[in-house]
Amino acid sequence: MALIVLLDLRLKSEAVLAAPAMLRDILTGTRAFKGCLGVDVLLDCDDPAHMILLERWASADADAAYRQWRAGAGATELGSLLASAPQVSVFETASDI
């Protein structure tokens, strides 16, 4: 079953201008990762330091493999731009509602 993962990011104010370039590079790897069905970046209209990444994964296993890769060989410097730890929420589509 496909998963939707929301990654809620709060940037340091001094990182707002640098974040798009870094995220473009990071998301190239994310979008190419096996099982990734796509990633959208949602920008807060009222707060330029707030964004949400909406990731779609083919399965929980694909998402888990990606998270493991990012924790190791695929690690990035994204944390250096963040004001706080990212909030991660994982959802499934309810097909019976």
PDB file of N, CA and C in Angstrom, residues 3-9 38-42 50-57 63 67 85-92:
ATOM      1  N   LEU A   3       2.269   5.007   0.661  1.00  0.00           N
ATOM      2  CA  LEU A   3       2.341   5.866   1.841  1.00  0.00           C
ATOM      3  C   LEU A   3       2.506   7.315   1.421  1.00  0.00           C
ATOM      4  N   ILE A   4       1.967   8.200   2.240  1.00  0.00           N
ATOM      5  CA  ILE A   4       2.218   9.631   2.124  1.00  0.00           C
ATOM      6  C   ILE A   4       2.994  10.021   3.369  1.00  0.00           C
ATOM      7  N   VAL A   5       4.129  10.695   3.190  1.00  0.00           N
ATOM      8  CA  VAL A   5       4.930  11.167   4.310  1.00  0.00           C
ATOM      9  C   VAL A   5       4.995  12.684   4.218  1.00  0.00           C
ATOM     10  N   LEU A   6       4.639  13.343   5.328  1.00  0.00           N
ATOM     11  CA  LEU A   6       4.759  14.789   5.424  1.00  0.00           C
ATOM     12  C   LEU A   6       5.960  15.106   6.305  1.00  0.00           C
ATOM     13  N   LEU A   7       6.873  15.874   5.766  1.00  0.00           N
ATOM     14  CA  LEU A   7       8.064  16.298   6.488  1.00  0.00           C
ATOM     15  C   LEU A   7       7.937  17.799   6.695  1.00  0.00           C
ATOM     16  N   ASP A   8       7.643  18.203   7.927  1.00  0.00           N
ATOM     17  CA  ASP A   8       7.395  19.598   8.274  1.00  0.00           C
ATOM     18  C   ASP A   8       8.712  20.234   8.701  1.00  0.00           C
ATOM     19  N   LEU A   9       9.175  21.214   7.922  1.00  0.00           N
ATOM     20  CA  LEU A   9      10.477  21.835   8.145  1.00  0.00           C
ATOM     21  C   LEU A   9      10.334  23.287   8.579  1.00  0.00           C
ATOM     22  N   GLY A  38       7.028  10.424  -5.939  1.00  0.00           N
ATOM     23  CA  GLY A  38       7.051  11.869  -6.142  1.00  0.00           C
ATOM     24  C   GLY A  38       7.193  12.623  -4.842  1.00  0.00           C
ATOM     25  N   VAL A  39       7.659  13.866  -4.961  1.00  0.00           N
ATOM     26  CA  VAL A  39       7.802  14.766  -3.810  1.00  0.00           C
ATOM     27  C   VAL A  39       7.340  16.146  -4.252  1.00  0.00           C
ATOM     28  N   ASP A  40       6.448  16.739  -3.468  1.00  0.00           N
ATOM     29  CA  ASP A  40       6.036  18.124  -3.674  1.00  0.00           C
ATOM     30  C   ASP A  40       6.537  18.951  -2.507  1.00  0.00           C
ATOM     31  N   VAL A  41       6.930  20.190  -2.786  1.00  0.00           N
ATOM     32  CA  VAL A  41       7.370  21.106  -1.747  1.00  0.00           C
ATOM     33  C   VAL A  41       6.272  22.160  -1.583  1.00  0.00           C
ATOM     34  N   LEU A  42       5.726  22.229  -0.372  1.00  0.00           N
ATOM     35  CA  LEU A  42       4.662  23.178  -0.057  1.00  0.00           C
ATOM     36  C   LEU A  42       5.251  24.315   0.759  1.00  0.00           C
ATOM     37  N   HIS A  50       8.949  28.295   6.723  1.00  0.00           N
ATOM     38  CA  HIS A  50       8.176  27.077   6.971  1.00  0.00           C
ATOM     39  C   HIS A  50       7.820  26.415   5.649  1.00  0.00           C
ATOM     40  N   MET A  51       8.131  25.140   5.542  1.00  0.00           N
ATOM     41  CA  MET A  51       7.748  24.381   4.349  1.00  0.00           C
ATOM     42  C   MET A  51       7.423  22.949   4.750  1.00  0.00           C
ATOM     43  N   ILE A  52       6.643  22.317   3.919  1.00  0.00           N
ATOM     44  CA  ILE A  52       6.296  20.916   4.113  1.00  0.00           C
ATOM     45  C   ILE A  52       6.658  20.167   2.842  1.00  0.00           C
ATOM     46  N   LEU A  53       7.356  19.047   3.005  1.00  0.00           N
ATOM     47  CA  LEU A  53       7.626  18.164   1.881  1.00  0.00           C
ATOM     48  C   LEU A  53       6.577  17.069   1.920  1.00  0.00           C
ATOM     49  N   LEU A  54       5.860  16.894   0.827  1.00  0.00           N
ATOM     50  CA  LEU A  54       4.851  15.852   0.702  1.00  0.00           C
ATOM     51  C   LEU A  54       5.446  14.767  -0.190  1.00  0.00           C
ATOM     52  N   GLU A  55       5.802  13.656   0.448  1.00  0.00           N
ATOM     53  CA  GLU A  55       6.449  12.543  -0.261  1.00  0.00           C
ATOM     54  C   GLU A  55       5.438  11.422  -0.461  1.00  0.00           C
ATOM     55  N   ARG A  56       5.484  10.807  -1.632  1.00  0.00           N
ATOM     56  CA  ARG A  56       4.633   9.645  -1.923  1.00  0.00           C
ATOM     57  C   ARG A  56       5.554   8.454  -2.186  1.00  0.00           C
ATOM     58  N   TRP A  57       5.293   7.352  -1.456  1.00  0.00           N
ATOM     59  CA  TRP A  57       6.121   6.149  -1.549  1.00  0.00           C
ATOM     60  C   TRP A  57       5.271   4.958  -1.956  1.00  0.00           C
ATOM     61  N   ASP A  63       9.825   3.385   1.787  1.00  0.00           N
ATOM     62  CA  ASP A  63      10.070   4.530   2.657  1.00  0.00           C
ATOM     63  C   ASP A  63      11.127   4.185   3.703  1.00  0.00           C
ATOM     64  N   ARG A  67      14.725   6.041   4.322  1.00  0.00           N
ATOM     65  CA  ARG A  67      15.109   6.646   5.609  1.00  0.00           C
ATOM     66  C   ARG A  67      16.442   6.073   6.086  1.00  0.00           C
ATOM     67  N   ALA A  85      14.079  20.280  14.908  1.00  0.00           N
ATOM     68  CA  ALA A  85      14.013  18.958  14.273  1.00  0.00           C
ATOM     69  C   ALA A  85      12.783  18.874  13.382  1.00  0.00           C
ATOM     70  N   PRO A  86      12.907  18.238  12.213  1.00  0.00           N
ATOM     71  CA  PRO A  86      11.745  18.094  11.342  1.00  0.00           C
ATOM     72  C   PRO A  86      10.693  17.199  11.994  1.00  0.00           C
ATOM     73  N   GLN A  87       9.441  17.510  11.732  1.00  0.00           N
ATOM     74  CA  GLN A  87       8.335  16.685  12.204  1.00  0.00           C
ATOM     75  C   GLN A  87       7.909  15.785  11.041  1.00  0.00           C
ATOM     76  N   VAL A  88       7.837  14.487  11.293  1.00  0.00           N
ATOM     77  CA  VAL A  88       7.489  13.524  10.252  1.00  0.00           C
ATOM     78  C   VAL A  88       6.168  12.876  10.606  1.00  0.00           C
ATOM     79  N   SER A  89       5.233  12.893   9.641  1.00  0.00           N
ATOM     80  CA  SER A  89       3.941  12.211   9.800  1.00  0.00           C
ATOM     81  C   SER A  89       3.764  11.268   8.612  1.00  0.00           C
ATOM     82  N   VAL A  90       3.305  10.059   8.894  1.00  0.00           N
ATOM     83  CA  VAL A  90       3.143   9.033   7.857  1.00  0.00           C
ATOM     84  C   VAL A  90       1.674   8.663   7.760  1.00  0.00           C
ATOM     85  N   PHE A  91       1.149   8.637   6.523  1.00  0.00           N
ATOM     86  CA  PHE A  91      -0.258   8.366   6.276  1.00  0.00           C
ATOM     87  C   PHE A  91      -0.437   7.280   5.222  1.00  0.00           C
ATOM     88  N   GLU A  92      -1.531   6.558   5.340  1.00  0.00           N
ATOM     89  CA  GLU A  92      -1.991   5.645   4.292  1.00  0.00           C
ATOM     90  C   GLU A  92      -3.272   6.210   3.707  1.00  0.00           C
TER      91      GLU A  92
END
